[in-house]
Short mmCIF file of C-alpha atoms in Angstrom, two decimals:
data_model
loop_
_atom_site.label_atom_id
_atom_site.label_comp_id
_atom_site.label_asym_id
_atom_site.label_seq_id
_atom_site.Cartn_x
_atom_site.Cartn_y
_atom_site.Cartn_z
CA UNK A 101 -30.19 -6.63 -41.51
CA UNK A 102 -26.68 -7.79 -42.69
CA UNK A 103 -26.88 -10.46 -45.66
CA UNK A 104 -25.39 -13.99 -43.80
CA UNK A 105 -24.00 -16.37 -46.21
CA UNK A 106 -24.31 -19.96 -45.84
CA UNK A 107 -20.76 -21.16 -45.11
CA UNK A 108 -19.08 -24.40 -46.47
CA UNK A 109 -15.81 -23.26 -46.51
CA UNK A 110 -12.87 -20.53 -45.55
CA UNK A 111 -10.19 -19.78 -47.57
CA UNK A 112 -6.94 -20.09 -45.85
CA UNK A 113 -4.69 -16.52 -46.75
CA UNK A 114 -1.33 -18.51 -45.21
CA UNK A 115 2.12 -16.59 -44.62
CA UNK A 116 2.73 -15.07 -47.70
CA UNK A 117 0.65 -14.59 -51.27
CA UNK A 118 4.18 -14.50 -52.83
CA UNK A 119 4.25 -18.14 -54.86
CA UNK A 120 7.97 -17.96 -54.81
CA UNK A 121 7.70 -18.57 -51.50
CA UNK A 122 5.66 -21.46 -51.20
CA UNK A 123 7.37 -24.05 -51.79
CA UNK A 124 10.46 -22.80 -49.68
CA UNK A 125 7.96 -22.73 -46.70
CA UNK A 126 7.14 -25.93 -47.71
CA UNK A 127 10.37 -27.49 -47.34
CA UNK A 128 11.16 -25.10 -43.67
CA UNK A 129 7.61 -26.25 -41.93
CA UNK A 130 8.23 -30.26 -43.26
CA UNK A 131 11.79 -30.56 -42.08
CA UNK A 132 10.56 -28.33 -38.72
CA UNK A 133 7.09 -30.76 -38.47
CA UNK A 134 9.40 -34.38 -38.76
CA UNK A 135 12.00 -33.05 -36.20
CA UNK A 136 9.12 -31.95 -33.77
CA UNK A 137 7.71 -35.33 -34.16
CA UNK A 138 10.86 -37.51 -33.83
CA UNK A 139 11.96 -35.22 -30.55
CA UNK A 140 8.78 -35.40 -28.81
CA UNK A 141 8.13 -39.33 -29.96
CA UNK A 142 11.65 -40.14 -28.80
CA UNK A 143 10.98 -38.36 -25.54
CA UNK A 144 7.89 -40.16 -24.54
CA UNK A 145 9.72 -43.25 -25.58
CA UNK A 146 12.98 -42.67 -23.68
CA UNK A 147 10.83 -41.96 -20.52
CA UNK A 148 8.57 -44.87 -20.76
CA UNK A 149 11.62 -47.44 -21.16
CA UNK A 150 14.58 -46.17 -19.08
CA UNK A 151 14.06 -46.70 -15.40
CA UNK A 152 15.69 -43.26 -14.31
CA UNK A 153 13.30 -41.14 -15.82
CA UNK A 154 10.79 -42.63 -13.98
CA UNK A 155 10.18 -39.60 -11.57
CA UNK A 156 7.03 -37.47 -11.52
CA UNK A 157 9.11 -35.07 -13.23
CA UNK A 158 9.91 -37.24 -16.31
CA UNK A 159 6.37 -38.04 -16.43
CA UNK A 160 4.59 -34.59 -16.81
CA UNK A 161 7.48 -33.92 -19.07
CA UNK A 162 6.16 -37.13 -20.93
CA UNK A 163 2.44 -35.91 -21.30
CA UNK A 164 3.91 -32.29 -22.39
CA UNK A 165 5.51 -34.19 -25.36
CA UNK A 166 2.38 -35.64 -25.81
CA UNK A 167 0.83 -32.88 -26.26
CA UNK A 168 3.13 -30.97 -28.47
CA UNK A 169 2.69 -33.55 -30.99
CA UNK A 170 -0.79 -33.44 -31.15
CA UNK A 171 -0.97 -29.18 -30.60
CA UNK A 172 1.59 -29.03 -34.32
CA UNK A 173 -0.11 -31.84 -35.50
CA UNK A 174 -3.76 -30.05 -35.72
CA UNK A 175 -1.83 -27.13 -37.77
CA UNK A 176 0.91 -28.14 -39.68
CA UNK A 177 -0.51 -30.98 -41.87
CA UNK A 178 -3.52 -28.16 -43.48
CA UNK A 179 -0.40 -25.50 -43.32
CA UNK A 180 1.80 -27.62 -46.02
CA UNK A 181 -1.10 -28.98 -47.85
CA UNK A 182 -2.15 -25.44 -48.58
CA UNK A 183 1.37 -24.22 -49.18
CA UNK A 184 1.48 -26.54 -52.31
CA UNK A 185 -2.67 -26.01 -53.26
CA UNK A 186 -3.91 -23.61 -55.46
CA UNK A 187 -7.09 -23.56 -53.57
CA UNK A 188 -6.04 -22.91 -49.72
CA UNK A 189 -8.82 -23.59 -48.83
CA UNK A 190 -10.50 -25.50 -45.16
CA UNK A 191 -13.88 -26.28 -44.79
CA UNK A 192 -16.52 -24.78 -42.85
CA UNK A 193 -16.02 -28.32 -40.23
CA UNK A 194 -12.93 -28.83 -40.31
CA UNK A 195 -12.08 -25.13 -39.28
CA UNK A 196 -14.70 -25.66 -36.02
CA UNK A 197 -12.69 -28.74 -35.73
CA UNK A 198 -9.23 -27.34 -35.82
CA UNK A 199 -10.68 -24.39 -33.48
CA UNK A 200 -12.05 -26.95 -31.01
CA UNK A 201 -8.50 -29.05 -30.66
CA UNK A 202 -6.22 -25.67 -30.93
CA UNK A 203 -8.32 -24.17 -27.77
CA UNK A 204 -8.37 -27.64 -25.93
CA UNK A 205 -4.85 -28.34 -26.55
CA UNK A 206 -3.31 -24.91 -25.29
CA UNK A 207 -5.74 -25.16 -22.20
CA UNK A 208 -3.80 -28.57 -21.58
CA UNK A 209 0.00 -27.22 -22.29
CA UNK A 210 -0.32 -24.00 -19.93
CA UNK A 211 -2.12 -25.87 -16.84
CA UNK A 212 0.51 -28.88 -17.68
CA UNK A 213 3.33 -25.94 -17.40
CA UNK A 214 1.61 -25.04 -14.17
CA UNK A 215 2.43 -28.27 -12.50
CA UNK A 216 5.33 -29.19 -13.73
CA UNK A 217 5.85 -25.70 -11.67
CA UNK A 218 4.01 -27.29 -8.48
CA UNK A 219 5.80 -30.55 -8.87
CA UNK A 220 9.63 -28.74 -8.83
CA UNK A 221 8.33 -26.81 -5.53
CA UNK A 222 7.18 -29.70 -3.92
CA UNK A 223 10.62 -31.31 -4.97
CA UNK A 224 13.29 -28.51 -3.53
CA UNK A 225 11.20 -27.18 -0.71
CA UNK A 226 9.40 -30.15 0.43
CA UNK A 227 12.18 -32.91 -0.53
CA UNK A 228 11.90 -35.20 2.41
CA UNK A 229 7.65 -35.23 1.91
CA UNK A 230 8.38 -35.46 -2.14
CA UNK A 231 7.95 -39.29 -2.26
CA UNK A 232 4.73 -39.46 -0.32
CA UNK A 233 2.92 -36.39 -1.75
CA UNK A 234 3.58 -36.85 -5.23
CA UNK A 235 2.73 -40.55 -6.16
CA UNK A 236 1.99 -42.06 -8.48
CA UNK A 237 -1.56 -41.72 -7.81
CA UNK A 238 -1.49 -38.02 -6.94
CA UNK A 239 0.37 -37.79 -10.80
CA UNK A 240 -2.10 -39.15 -12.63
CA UNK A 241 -4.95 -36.73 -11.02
CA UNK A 242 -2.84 -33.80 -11.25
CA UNK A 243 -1.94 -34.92 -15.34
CA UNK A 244 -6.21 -35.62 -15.62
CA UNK A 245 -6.89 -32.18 -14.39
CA UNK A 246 -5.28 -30.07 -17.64
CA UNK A 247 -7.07 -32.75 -20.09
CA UNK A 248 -10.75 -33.02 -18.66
CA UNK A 249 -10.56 -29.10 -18.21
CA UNK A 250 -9.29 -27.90 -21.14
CA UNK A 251 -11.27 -30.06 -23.60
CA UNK A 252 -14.06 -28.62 -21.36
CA UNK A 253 -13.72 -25.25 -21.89
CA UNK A 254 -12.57 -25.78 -25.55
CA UNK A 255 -15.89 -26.98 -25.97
CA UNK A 256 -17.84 -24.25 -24.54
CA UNK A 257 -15.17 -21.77 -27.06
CA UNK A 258 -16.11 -23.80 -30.25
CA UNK A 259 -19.84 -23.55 -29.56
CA UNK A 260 -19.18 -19.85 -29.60
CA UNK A 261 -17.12 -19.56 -32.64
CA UNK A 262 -19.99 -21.62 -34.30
CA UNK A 263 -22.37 -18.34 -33.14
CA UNK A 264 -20.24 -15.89 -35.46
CA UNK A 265 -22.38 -15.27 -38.56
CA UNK A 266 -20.43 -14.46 -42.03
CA UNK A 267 -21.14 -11.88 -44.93
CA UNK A 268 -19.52 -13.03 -47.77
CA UNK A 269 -15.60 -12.13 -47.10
CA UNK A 270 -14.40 -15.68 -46.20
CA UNK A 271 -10.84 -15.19 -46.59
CA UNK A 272 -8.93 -15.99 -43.17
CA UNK A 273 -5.93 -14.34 -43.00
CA UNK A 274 -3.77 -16.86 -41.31
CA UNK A 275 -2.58 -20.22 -42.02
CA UNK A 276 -4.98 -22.33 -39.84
CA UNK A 277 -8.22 -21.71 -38.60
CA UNK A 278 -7.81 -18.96 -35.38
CA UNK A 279 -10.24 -16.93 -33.22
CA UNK A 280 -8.54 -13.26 -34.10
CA UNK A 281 -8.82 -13.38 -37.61
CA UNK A 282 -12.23 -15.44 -37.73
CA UNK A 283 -14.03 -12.64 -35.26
CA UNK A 284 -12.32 -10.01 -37.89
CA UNK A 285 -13.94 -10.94 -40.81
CA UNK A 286 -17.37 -12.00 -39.10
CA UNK A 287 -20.50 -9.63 -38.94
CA UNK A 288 -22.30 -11.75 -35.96
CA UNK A 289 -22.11 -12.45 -32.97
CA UNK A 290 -18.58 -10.83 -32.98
CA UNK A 291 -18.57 -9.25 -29.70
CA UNK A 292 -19.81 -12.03 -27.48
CA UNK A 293 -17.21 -14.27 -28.99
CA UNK A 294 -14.35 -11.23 -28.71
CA UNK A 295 -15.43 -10.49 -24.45
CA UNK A 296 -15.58 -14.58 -24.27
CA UNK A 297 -12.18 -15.09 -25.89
CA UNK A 298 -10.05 -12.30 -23.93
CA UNK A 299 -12.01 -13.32 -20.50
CA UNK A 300 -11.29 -16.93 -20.66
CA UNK A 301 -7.30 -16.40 -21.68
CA UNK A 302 -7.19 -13.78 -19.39
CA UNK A 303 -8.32 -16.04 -16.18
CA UNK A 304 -6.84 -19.35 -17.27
CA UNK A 305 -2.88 -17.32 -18.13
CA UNK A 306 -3.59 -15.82 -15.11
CA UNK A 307 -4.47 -18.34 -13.01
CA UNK A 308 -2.31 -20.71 -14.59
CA UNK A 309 0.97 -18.28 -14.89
CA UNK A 310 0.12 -17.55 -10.98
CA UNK A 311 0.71 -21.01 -10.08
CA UNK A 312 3.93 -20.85 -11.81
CA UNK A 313 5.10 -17.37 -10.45
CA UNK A 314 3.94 -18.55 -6.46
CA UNK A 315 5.98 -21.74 -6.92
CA UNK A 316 9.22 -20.49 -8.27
CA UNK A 317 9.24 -17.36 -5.86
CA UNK A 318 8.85 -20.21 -3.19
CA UNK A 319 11.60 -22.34 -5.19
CA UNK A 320 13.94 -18.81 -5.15
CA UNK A 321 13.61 -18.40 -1.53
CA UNK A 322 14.39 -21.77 -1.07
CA UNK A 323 17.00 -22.08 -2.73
CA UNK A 324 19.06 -18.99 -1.69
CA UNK A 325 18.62 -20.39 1.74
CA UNK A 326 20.94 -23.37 0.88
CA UNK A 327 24.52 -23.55 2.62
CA UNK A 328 25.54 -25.80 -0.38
CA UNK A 329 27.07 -24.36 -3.44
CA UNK A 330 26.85 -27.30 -5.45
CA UNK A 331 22.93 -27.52 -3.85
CA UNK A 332 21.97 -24.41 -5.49
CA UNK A 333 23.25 -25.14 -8.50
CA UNK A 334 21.54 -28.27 -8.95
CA UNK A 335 18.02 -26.67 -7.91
CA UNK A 336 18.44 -24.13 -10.53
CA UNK A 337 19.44 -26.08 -13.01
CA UNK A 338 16.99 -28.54 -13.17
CA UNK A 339 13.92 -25.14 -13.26
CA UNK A 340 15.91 -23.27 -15.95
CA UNK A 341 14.72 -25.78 -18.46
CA UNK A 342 10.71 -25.52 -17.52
CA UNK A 343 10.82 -21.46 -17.22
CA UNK A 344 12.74 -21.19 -20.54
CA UNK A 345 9.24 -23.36 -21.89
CA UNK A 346 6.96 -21.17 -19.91
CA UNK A 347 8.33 -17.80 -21.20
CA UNK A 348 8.52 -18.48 -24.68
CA UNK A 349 4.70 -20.14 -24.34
CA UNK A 350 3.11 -17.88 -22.39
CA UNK A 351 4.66 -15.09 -23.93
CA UNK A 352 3.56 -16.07 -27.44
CA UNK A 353 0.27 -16.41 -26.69
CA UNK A 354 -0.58 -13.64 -24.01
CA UNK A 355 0.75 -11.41 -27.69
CA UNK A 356 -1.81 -13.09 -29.52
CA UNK A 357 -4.99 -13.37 -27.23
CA UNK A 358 -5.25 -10.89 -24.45
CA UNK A 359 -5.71 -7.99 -26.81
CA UNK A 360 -8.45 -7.28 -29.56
CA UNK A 361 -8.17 -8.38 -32.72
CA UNK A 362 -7.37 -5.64 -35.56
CA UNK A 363 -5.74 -5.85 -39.08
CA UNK A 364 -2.68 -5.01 -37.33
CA UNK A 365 -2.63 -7.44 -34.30
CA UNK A 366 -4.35 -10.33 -36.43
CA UNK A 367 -1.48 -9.80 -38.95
CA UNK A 368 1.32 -9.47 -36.49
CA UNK A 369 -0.48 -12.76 -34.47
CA UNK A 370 -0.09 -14.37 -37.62
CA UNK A 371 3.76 -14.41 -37.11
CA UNK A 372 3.89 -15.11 -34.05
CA UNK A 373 1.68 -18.15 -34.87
CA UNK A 374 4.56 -19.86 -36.40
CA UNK A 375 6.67 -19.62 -33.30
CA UNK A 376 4.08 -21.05 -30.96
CA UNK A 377 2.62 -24.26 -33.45
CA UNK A 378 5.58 -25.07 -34.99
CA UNK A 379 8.75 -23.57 -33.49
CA UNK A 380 8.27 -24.02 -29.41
CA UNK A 381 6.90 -27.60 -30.18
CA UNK A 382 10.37 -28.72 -31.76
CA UNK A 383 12.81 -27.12 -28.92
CA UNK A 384 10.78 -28.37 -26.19
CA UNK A 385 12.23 -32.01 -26.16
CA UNK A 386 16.12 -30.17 -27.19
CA UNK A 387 15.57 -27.64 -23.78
CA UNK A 388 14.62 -30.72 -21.58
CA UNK A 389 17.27 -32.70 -23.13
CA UNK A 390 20.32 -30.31 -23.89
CA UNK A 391 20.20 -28.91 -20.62
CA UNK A 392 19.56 -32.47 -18.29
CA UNK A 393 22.18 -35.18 -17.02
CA UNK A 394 19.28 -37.43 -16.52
CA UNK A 395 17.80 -37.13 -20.07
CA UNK A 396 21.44 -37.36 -21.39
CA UNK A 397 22.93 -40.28 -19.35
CA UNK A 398 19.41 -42.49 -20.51
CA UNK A 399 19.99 -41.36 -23.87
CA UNK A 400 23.46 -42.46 -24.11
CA UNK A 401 22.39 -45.70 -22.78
CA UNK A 402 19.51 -46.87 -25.11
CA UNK A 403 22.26 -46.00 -27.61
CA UNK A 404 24.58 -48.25 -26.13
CA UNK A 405 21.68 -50.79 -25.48
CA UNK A 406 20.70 -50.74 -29.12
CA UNK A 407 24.30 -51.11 -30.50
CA UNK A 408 24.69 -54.22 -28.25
CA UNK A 409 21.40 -55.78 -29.62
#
């Protein structure tokens, strides 16, 4: 029978063991961690107060924001603390913890992708039934849908992460507390968690990414039946923002989860890691922003609105 040790705490292996490093990391992930906040804070703000973003649009783009804040917000805190401790280390709670809200909170972003994705169909093909079908109302259960599900099933994941049993190596080799790299150093209970982990992702991306792929075919045939020019150009234009979001997401994180986890793919996950906490949370609010008239125009005027008060 395999020795189990009584687990208080993991050590946290980070990016890089080389201390020169550190504290440039440091200074990268802080700067990267206040700009995500500010963008997505500023977002949710601009939405709530200027009456032109008031669309359904605007307000799953809102709740995305939301999200973002709280998804780099569960990693990036324990990330710089450890960059800067000798210890690196998380304990045995707070890494269940971090598990349960990481799970939850990408279960939230892709089905929150998914209809934004619904809500853009139902806004080029069905334009003249737009205001009727998507009220307010309808909104608010469609945004309730992603939460109540995802902290669901994040649940049910963290109950089986707490089922992995540990023989002394307790060195995680990332820089927050992940399922790869945890079911890669257990020696219980591995392979229940491991069939769980790739069966879950692999039906909620899929069902989740289908929604996305079904609406913008319907959005592509759509739109190539317009006479107008200046019609098509406007349809496109206001998707290319969302499926830039979706493919760096669910790109990132089909690389990390649908596959089993080795040294190799738990060391290569580990990179892409960074992208997907820290990176996509901080363009998110510059995509929807850079690329909109809307976001732009209600920018410019709570600029002007503040320089007048």
């Amino acid at each position: 029978m395999p020795n189990f040790t009584d687990v208080t705490e993991f050590i946290l292996l980070g990016l890089t063991s080389r201390q020169e490093f550190q504290v440039l990391f440091f200074v990268v992930f802080l700067v990267v961690y206040m700009i995500t906040l500010l963008g997505n804070i500023g977002m949710i703000i601009l939405i709530s107060i200027s009456p032109q973003l008031q669309s359904p649009m605007y307000f799953f783009l809102s709740h995305l924001s939301f999200v973002d804040v709280w998804f780099s917000s569960n990693v990036t805190p324990k990330m710089l603390e450890n960059l800067l401790s000798e210890t690196k280390s998380i304990s045995y709670v707070g890494c269940l913890v971090q598990c349960y809200f990481f799970i939850a909170l990408v279960h939230v972003e892709v089905y929150i992708l998914a209809v934004m994705a619904f809500d853009r169909y139902m806004a080029i093909c069905n334009p003249l039934l737009y205001g009727s079908k998507m009220s307010r109302t309808v909104c608010v259960r469609l945004i309730s849908v992603p939460y109540v599900y995802g902290f669901s099933v994040s649940l049910i994941c963290t109950l089986w992460t707490y089922g992995l049993y540990f023989c002394g190596n307790l060195e995680i080799n990332h820089f927050y507390c992940a399922d790869p790299p945890l079911i890669k150093i257990a020696c219980g209970g591995v392979h229940i968690k491991e069939y769980t982990m790739i069966v879950i992702a692999g039906i909620n991306f899929t069902y989740s990414l289908s929604v996305v792929l079904i609406s913008y075919t319907l959005i592509v045939v759509t739109v190539l039946r317009m006479r107008s020019a200046d019609g098509r150009r406007k349809a496109f234009s206001t998707c290319g923002s969302h499926l830039t979001a979706v493919t760096m997401f669910y790109g990132t994180l089909i690389f990390m989860y649908l596959r089993r986890p080795t040294e190799e793919s738990v060391e290569q996950g580990k990179m892409v890691a960074v992208f997907y906490t820290t990176v996509i949370p901080m363009l998110n609010p510059m995509i929807y922003s850079l690329r909109n008239k809307d976001v732009k125009e209600a920018v410019n005027k709570a600029i002007a609105k503040a320089n007048l008060g």
